[in-house]
Coordinates of C-alpha atoms and ligand atoms in Angstrom, one line a residue:
M1 CA 4.7 17.6 -37.0
A2 CA 2.6 18.8 -34.1
E3 CA 4.4 20.4 -31.2
K4 CA 5.1 17.9 -28.4
R5 CA 3.1 18.3 -25.2
D6 CA 4.7 18.5 -21.8
Y7 CA 5.3 15.0 -20.5
Y8 CA 4.0 15.8 -17.0
E9 CA 0.9 17.3 -18.6
V10 CA 0.4 14.2 -20.7
L11 CA 0.3 12.0 -17.6
G12 CA -1.5 14.6 -15.6
V13 CA 1.0 14.7 -12.8
Q14 CA 2.8 17.4 -10.9
K15 CA 6.4 18.2 -11.7
N16 CA 7.5 16.8 -8.3
A17 CA 5.5 13.5 -8.7
N18 CA 7.2 10.5 -7.4
A19 CA 7.8 7.3 -9.3
D20 CA 4.7 5.7 -7.9
E21 CA 2.5 8.5 -8.9
I22 CA 3.9 8.5 -12.4
K23 CA 3.4 4.8 -12.7
K24 CA -0.2 5.1 -11.5
A25 CA -0.9 8.0 -13.8
Y26 CA 0.5 6.1 -16.8
R27 CA -1.5 3.1 -15.9
K28 CA -4.6 5.2 -15.8
A29 CA -3.9 6.8 -19.1
A30 CA -2.9 3.5 -20.7
I31 CA -6.1 1.9 -19.6
Q32 CA -8.2 4.9 -20.8
Y33 CA -6.7 5.0 -24.2
H34 CA -6.1 1.3 -24.6
P35 CA -6.8 0.2 -28.2
D36 CA -9.1 -2.5 -26.9
K37 CA -11.2 0.1 -25.3
N38 CA -11.2 2.4 -28.3
P39 CA -11.3 0.3 -31.4
G40 CA -10.5 2.2 -34.5
D41 CA -10.0 5.5 -32.7
K42 CA -6.9 7.1 -34.1
E43 CA -6.9 9.9 -31.5
A44 CA -7.0 7.4 -28.7
E45 CA -4.1 5.5 -30.2
E46 CA -2.0 8.7 -30.5
K47 CA -2.8 9.5 -26.8
F48 CA -1.9 5.9 -25.9
K49 CA 1.5 6.3 -27.6
E50 CA 2.0 9.7 -26.2
A51 CA 1.5 8.4 -22.7
A52 CA 3.9 5.6 -23.2
E53 CA 6.5 8.0 -24.5
A54 CA 6.0 10.3 -21.5
Y55 CA 6.2 7.4 -19.1
D56 CA 9.4 6.1 -20.7
V57 CA 11.1 9.4 -20.0
L58 CA 9.6 10.2 -16.6
S59 CA 10.0 6.7 -15.2
N60 CA 13.8 6.8 -15.9
P61 CA 15.6 9.0 -13.5
D62 CA 18.3 10.0 -15.9
K63 CA 16.0 10.8 -18.8
R64 CA 13.7 12.6 -16.4
A65 CA 16.5 14.8 -15.0
R66 CA 17.5 15.8 -18.5
Y67 CA 14.0 16.4 -19.6
D68 CA 13.4 18.6 -16.5
Q69 CA 16.5 20.6 -17.4
F70 CA 16.1 20.9 -21.1
G71 CA 12.6 20.0 -22.0
H72 CA 12.0 18.1 -25.2
A73 CA 15.2 19.6 -26.6
G74 CA 17.1 17.4 -24.2
M75 CA 15.4 14.3 -25.6
S76 CA 16.5 14.8 -29.2
G77 CA 20.2 14.1 -28.5
A78 CA 21.4 17.5 -29.8
A79 CA 21.5 19.2 -26.4
G80 CA 21.9 16.1 -24.4
G81 CA 25.6 15.6 -24.8
G82 CA 25.1 12.2 -26.3
A83 CA 24.8 10.1 -23.2
G84 CA 22.8 7.7 -25.3
G85 CA 19.6 5.9 -24.4
F86 CA 17.3 8.3 -26.2
G87 CA 17.2 6.4 -29.5
G88 CA 13.6 5.2 -29.3
F89 CA 11.5 8.3 -29.7
S90 CA 12.9 11.0 -31.9
G91 CA 11.6 9.5 -35.1
G92 CA 8.2 8.0 -35.3
G93 CA 7.8 7.3 -31.6
F94 CA 6.7 4.0 -30.2
S95 CA 5.0 1.3 -32.1
M96 CA 2.2 -0.5 -30.3
E97 CA 4.4 -3.6 -30.1
D98 CA 7.1 -1.6 -28.3
I99 CA 4.6 -0.4 -25.8
F100 CA 3.3 -3.8 -25.0
S101 CA 6.7 -5.5 -24.8
Q102 CA 8.1 -2.7 -22.7
F103 CA 5.3 -1.7 -20.4
G104 CA 2.8 -4.5 -20.8
D105 CA 3.2 -5.5 -17.1
I106 CA 1.9 -2.2 -15.9
F107 CA -1.6 -3.2 -16.9
G108 CA -1.4 -6.1 -14.5
G109 CA -4.7 -7.2 -13.1
H110 CA -6.0 -3.7 -13.4
F111 CA -6.7 -3.8 -17.1
G112 CA -10.3 -4.3 -17.8
G113 CA -11.3 -3.5 -14.3
G114 CA -10.2 0.0 -13.6
F115 CA -11.6 1.7 -16.6
R116 CA -13.5 4.7 -15.7
S117 CA -15.6 6.7 -18.1
S118 CA -14.4 10.2 -18.2
G119 CA -17.6 12.0 -18.9
G120 CA -17.2 15.0 -21.1
G121 CA -14.9 13.4 -23.7
G122 CA -12.2 13.7 -21.1
A123 CA -8.7 14.6 -21.8
H124 CA -5.8 15.4 -19.6
H125 CA -7.0 16.6 -16.3
V126 CA -4.6 17.6 -13.6
N127 CA -7.2 17.6 -10.9
R128 CA -6.6 14.9 -8.4
G129 CA -8.8 14.0 -5.4
S130 CA -7.2 13.9 -2.0
D131 CA -6.1 10.7 -0.4
I132 CA -8.2 9.3 2.5
R133 CA -6.5 7.7 5.5
V134 CA -8.3 5.1 7.6
R135 CA -7.2 2.7 10.3
V136 CA -8.1 -1.0 10.5
K137 CA -7.8 -3.0 13.7
L138 CA -6.9 -6.6 13.3
T139 CA -6.7 -9.5 15.7
L140 CA -3.7 -11.8 15.7
A141 CA -5.8 -14.5 14.1
E142 CA -6.7 -12.1 11.2
I143 CA -3.1 -11.2 10.8
A144 CA -2.1 -14.9 10.8
N145 CA -4.6 -15.9 8.1
G146 CA -5.1 -12.6 6.1
V147 CA -8.5 -11.1 5.9
T148 CA -10.9 -9.3 3.6
K149 CA -12.4 -6.2 5.2
K150 CA -15.3 -4.2 3.9
L151 CA -14.8 -0.5 4.8
K152 CA -17.5 2.0 4.6
I153 CA -15.7 5.2 3.5
N154 CA -17.2 8.7 3.6
K155 CA -15.7 10.5 0.7
T156 CA -16.4 12.7 -2.3
I157 CA -17.8 10.7 -5.2
A158 CA -18.4 11.6 -8.8
C159 CA -21.8 13.4 -9.3
D160 CA -24.2 10.9 -10.7
K161 CA -26.1 13.5 -12.6
C162 CA -23.3 14.9 -14.7
G163 CA -21.0 11.9 -14.5
G164 CA -18.4 13.9 -12.6
T165 CA -17.9 16.5 -15.3
G166 CA -19.6 19.3 -13.5
A167 CA -21.3 20.3 -16.8
K168 CA -25.0 20.5 -17.3
D169 CA -24.9 18.5 -20.5
A170 CA -22.7 17.7 -23.5
N171 CA -23.4 21.2 -25.0
S172 CA -22.4 23.1 -21.9
Y173 CA -18.8 23.6 -23.1
S174 CA -16.9 26.1 -25.0
T175 CA -13.3 26.3 -26.1
C176 CA -11.0 27.5 -23.4
P177 CA -10.2 31.2 -24.1
T178 CA -6.8 31.0 -22.4
C179 CA -5.3 28.1 -24.4
N180 CA -7.7 28.1 -27.4
G181 CA -8.5 24.5 -26.7
A182 CA -4.9 23.2 -26.6
G183 CA -5.0 22.5 -22.9
Y184 CA -1.5 23.8 -22.4
V185 CA 0.2 27.1 -22.5
T186 CA 3.6 27.8 -23.9
R187 CA 6.1 29.9 -22.1
V188 CA 9.4 31.1 -23.5
E189 CA 12.3 31.1 -21.1
N190 CA 15.9 32.1 -21.4
T191 CA 18.2 29.3 -20.5
F192 CA 21.8 28.4 -20.7
F193 CA 21.1 27.1 -24.2
G194 CA 19.3 30.1 -25.3
R195 CA 15.6 30.8 -25.5
M196 CA 13.6 27.6 -24.8
Q197 CA 9.9 26.9 -24.9
T198 CA 8.3 25.1 -22.1
Q199 CA 4.7 24.0 -21.9
G200 CA 2.5 23.8 -18.9
V201 CA -1.0 22.8 -18.2
C202 CA -3.4 25.6 -18.9
P203 CA -4.4 27.2 -15.6
T204 CA -7.9 28.1 -16.8
C205 CA -9.2 24.8 -18.0
G206 CA -6.8 22.5 -16.2
G207 CA -5.7 20.8 -19.4
S208 CA -9.0 19.9 -20.9
G209 CA -9.1 22.7 -23.5
K210 CA -12.7 23.4 -22.6
V211 CA -14.5 25.5 -20.1
I212 CA -17.9 24.8 -18.8
T213 CA -20.6 27.3 -19.8
A214 CA -23.5 25.8 -17.9
Q215 CA -23.0 24.0 -14.6
C216 CA -24.7 20.8 -13.4
D217 CA -27.2 22.0 -10.9
K218 CA -26.8 19.0 -8.6
C219 CA -23.1 19.4 -7.8
K220 CA -22.9 23.1 -8.7
G221 CA -20.3 22.5 -11.3
E222 CA -17.9 20.6 -9.0
G223 CA -18.5 17.2 -10.5
T224 CA -18.4 15.7 -7.0
L225 CA -20.8 15.1 -4.2
R226 CA -20.4 13.9 -0.6
G227 CA -21.1 10.2 -0.4
Q228 CA -20.1 6.9 0.8
E229 CA -18.5 3.9 -0.8
V230 CA -18.0 0.4 0.6
V231 CA -14.5 -0.6 -0.3
E232 CA -13.4 -4.2 0.0
I233 CA -9.8 -4.6 0.8
K234 CA -7.8 -7.8 0.9
I235 CA -5.3 -7.6 3.7
P236 CA -2.4 -10.1 3.3
A237 CA -1.3 -12.4 6.1
G238 CA 1.6 -11.2 8.2
V239 CA 1.0 -7.4 8.2
G240 CA 2.1 -5.4 11.2
E241 CA 1.3 -2.4 13.2
G242 CA 1.8 0.8 11.3
M243 CA 1.9 -0.7 7.8
V244 CA 0.0 1.2 5.2
L245 CA -1.8 -0.5 2.3
T246 CA -2.7 1.7 -0.7
V247 CA -5.9 1.1 -2.6
T248 CA -5.4 3.0 -5.8
G249 CA -8.2 5.3 -6.9
K250 CA -10.4 4.7 -3.9
G251 CA -9.8 8.1 -2.3
N252 CA -11.8 11.2 -2.9
A253 CA -13.1 11.9 -6.4
A254 CA -11.5 15.0 -8.0
R255 CA -13.1 18.1 -9.4
Q256 CA -14.7 17.8 -12.8
G257 CA -13.7 14.2 -13.6
G258 CA -10.0 14.3 -12.5
V259 CA -8.0 11.5 -11.0
N260 CA -9.3 9.9 -7.9
G261 CA -7.1 10.0 -4.8
D262 CA -6.0 6.8 -3.1
L263 CA -7.3 5.1 0.0
L264 CA -4.5 4.6 2.5
V265 CA -5.3 1.9 5.1
M266 CA -3.1 1.8 8.2
I267 CA -2.9 -1.4 10.1
E268 CA -3.3 -1.5 13.8
E269 CA -2.9 -4.7 15.9
E270 CA -5.4 -5.5 18.6
S271 CA -3.5 -6.6 21.6
D272 CA -4.1 -10.2 22.5
A273 CA -4.6 -11.3 26.1
E274 CA -2.4 -14.4 25.8
L275 CA 0.0 -14.0 22.9
V276 CA 2.5 -11.2 22.4
R277 CA 4.0 -10.6 19.0
D278 CA 7.8 -10.4 18.5
G279 CA 8.3 -10.0 14.8
N280 CA 6.9 -13.1 13.2
D281 CA 7.2 -15.0 16.5
L282 CA 4.6 -15.2 19.2
I283 CA 5.3 -15.5 22.9
H284 CA 3.0 -17.1 25.4
N285 CA 3.7 -17.1 29.1
L286 CA 2.6 -20.5 30.4
N287 CA 1.9 -21.1 34.1
I288 CA 2.1 -24.8 35.2
T289 CA 1.7 -26.3 38.7
V290 CA 4.6 -27.4 40.8
T291 CA 3.5 -31.0 40.4
T292 CA 3.4 -30.7 36.6
A293 CA 6.8 -29.2 36.7
L294 CA 8.0 -32.2 38.7
L295 CA 6.0 -35.0 37.1
G296 CA 5.5 -33.7 33.6
G297 CA 2.1 -33.7 31.9
T298 CA 0.0 -32.3 29.1
V299 CA -1.2 -28.7 29.1
E300 CA -3.2 -26.5 26.7
V301 CA -1.7 -23.4 25.2
P302 CA -3.4 -20.8 22.9
T303 CA -2.2 -20.5 19.3
V304 CA -3.5 -18.4 16.4
D305 CA -5.2 -21.5 15.1
G306 CA -7.0 -22.2 18.4
R307 CA -6.0 -24.2 21.5
A308 CA -3.2 -26.8 21.2
K309 CA -2.0 -29.4 23.6
I310 CA 1.7 -29.6 24.5
K311 CA 3.7 -32.0 26.6
I312 CA 5.6 -30.8 29.6
A313 CA 8.6 -33.0 30.4
P314 CA 9.2 -34.1 34.0
G315 CA 11.6 -31.8 35.7
T316 CA 10.8 -28.7 33.7
H317 CA 12.3 -25.5 35.1
A318 CA 10.7 -22.1 35.3
G319 CA 11.9 -20.0 32.4
K320 CA 12.3 -23.0 30.0
V321 CA 11.3 -22.0 26.5
L322 CA 9.3 -24.5 24.4
R323 CA 9.3 -23.7 20.7
L324 CA 6.3 -24.6 18.6
G325 CA 7.8 -24.5 15.1
G326 CA 5.7 -22.8 12.5
K327 CA 3.0 -21.7 14.9
G328 CA 3.9 -18.0 14.7
L329 CA 2.8 -15.5 12.0
P330 CA 3.5 -15.8 8.3
D331 CA 6.0 -13.4 6.9
V332 CA 4.3 -10.7 5.0
N333 CA 6.7 -11.1 2.1
G334 CA 6.2 -14.8 2.0
Y335 CA 9.4 -15.8 3.7
G336 CA 8.1 -18.7 5.8
R337 CA 6.4 -18.5 9.1
G338 CA 7.5 -17.7 12.7
D339 CA 7.3 -19.9 15.8
E340 CA 5.4 -19.7 19.0
L341 CA 7.6 -19.6 22.0
V342 CA 6.0 -20.9 25.2
V343 CA 7.9 -19.5 28.2
V344 CA 7.2 -21.7 31.3
D345 CA 6.5 -20.3 34.7
I346 CA 5.7 -22.3 37.8
T347 CA 2.9 -21.3 40.0
I348 CA 3.8 -21.7 43.7
P349 CA 0.8 -21.8 46.0
A350 CA 0.8 -18.8 48.3
K351 CA -0.8 -20.7 51.2
L352 CA -0.6 -24.3 52.2
S353 CA -3.1 -26.2 54.3
A354 CA -1.8 -28.2 57.3
E355 CA -1.9 -31.4 55.3
E356 CA -0.2 -29.9 52.3
K357 CA 2.5 -28.5 54.5
K358 CA 3.1 -31.9 56.0
L359 CA 3.4 -33.5 52.6
V360 CA 5.8 -30.9 51.4
E361 CA 7.9 -31.2 54.5
Q362 CA 8.2 -35.0 53.9
L363 CA 9.2 -34.2 50.3
A364 CA 11.8 -31.7 51.5
A365 CA 13.5 -34.4 53.5
Q366 CA 14.0 -36.6 50.4
P367 CA 17.6 -36.7 49.0
G368 CA 16.5 -35.2 45.6
F369 CA 15.3 -32.1 47.3
Q370 CA 18.4 -31.3 49.3
K371 CA 20.3 -29.0 47.0
A372 CA 19.4 -26.1 44.7
E373 CA 21.2 -25.8 41.4
S374 CA 21.4 -22.9 39.1
V375 CA 19.7 -23.5 35.8
K376 CA 22.0 -23.8 32.9
N377 CA 21.6 -23.5 29.1
Q378 CA 18.9 -20.9 29.3
N379 CA 18.7 -18.3 26.6
I380 CA 18.9 -15.1 28.5
F381 CA 17.3 -13.1 25.7
E382 CA 14.2 -15.3 25.6
R383 CA 13.9 -15.1 29.3
M384 CA 14.1 -11.3 29.2
K385 CA 11.2 -11.1 26.8
S386 CA 9.0 -12.8 29.3
F387 CA 9.4 -9.8 31.5
F388 CA 7.6 -7.6 29.0
R389 CA 4.3 -9.2 29.6
Ligands
ZN1 ZN1 -7.2 26.2 -21.3
ZN2 ZN1 -23.1 17.2 -11.3

C-alpha cells in the first residue's frame, strides 16, 4: 500500500488553517476530482477519496488534534488510545457512496460552476493568492431590499498565455529533483512514541512534483498578470455597517495555478438625511405644526419604500412615538422585519404677526388652555433616541 500523504498537503492548506479554509479547500479539491468531471479516471477517483479522507479528519477537531500530534499513526487506533471514531478509514478508505452521503452538501450550488482548469495537469499546490478587501456603500433602500452590485476589482489574474501555470508549454516541466516527483518530503522526528515520519509539502515544487524548465514569457513564469475582473455580488437585505461578505475564489490569483484568494466585501451604510437606523428599526423625526398637533391631520413621512401618509390624531404631544409596523429593515438572518418609529416634534413659530398674536391671545383665554400638564406614558428610551439626530 502506498504511503499516505499528509492531510494538510492533500487539501493544500496550512497547518494552522481554520475550519472555513479547510472546508473551502476540500470543496475545491472535491470539485476538481469529482467523478463527473473525470469520467473513468482512476487517479482522479483516488484523489477524490483522498481529499474526502483528509477532510473527514481535519474537519473534526478531535481527530485533527490527534492527527496533529501523532500523524497517520494516530489515526490507526494503535497509538490513539482507543477513543473510537476512527473506524472508517483504516481499511479500504471511503467508498464513493460514503463520500456523497457524508459530505455531499459541501458541493452545494458550487458544483458545476466553480470548476477551474488547473493548467499543467495540476496537482496539489499550496500557493494561495492573497485576499482582496473592498468597501461597498449602500443606501438604506438598498439595504432594505437587498441589491446586486457589480464591482470592478483590480487584481492578479491567471496568465492567459500559459493558463496560469507559468510554464512555456506542456513540455516545459521536469521531475522535481528535491522530492523526485512525489510532491512531498518525508522527515523523521523523534517523538514520545519513538521515531515517527512526518510528511510535508516539498519546498522546491510546492507539491506539484514538477519544476518548470522553460517559463512562459508573458508572465515570466509567475502564472499571473495584473488585471481586472468584474465581480457580481448579491448583497442580502438587512446587512449592516461593518459586515463582511466573502466571495470565495475571487481574490488574487496565486502563483503557478494555485488557489485563488477570496474577495472580502465590507459593507458601509450611507447616512440618510431623514431616517436613522437603530438595529432593524428606523427612526424618523417628524415636525408638525401647532395646528396639526391640536386639530390632527394627515402628514407625509419618508420610508425605505418611498413616501407614506400617516394620520396625526388631534391633541398629539411633542415626543409621541408613532410606530409603523414592518416598515423598518428586514433582519439579515430572515427573522422578520423591524418597524419605523416616527417621533413627533411640534414646530413653534419663532415670530408672530400682530394678527396671529391676537388670535393666540384669544386662544390662550379659553378654558382648555389654562393649565399645562406633564405628559404621561412616554417611553423615555424612545424619546432619548430622538436626541441623537
Ligand atoms: Zn518537489
Ligand atoms: Zn504565463
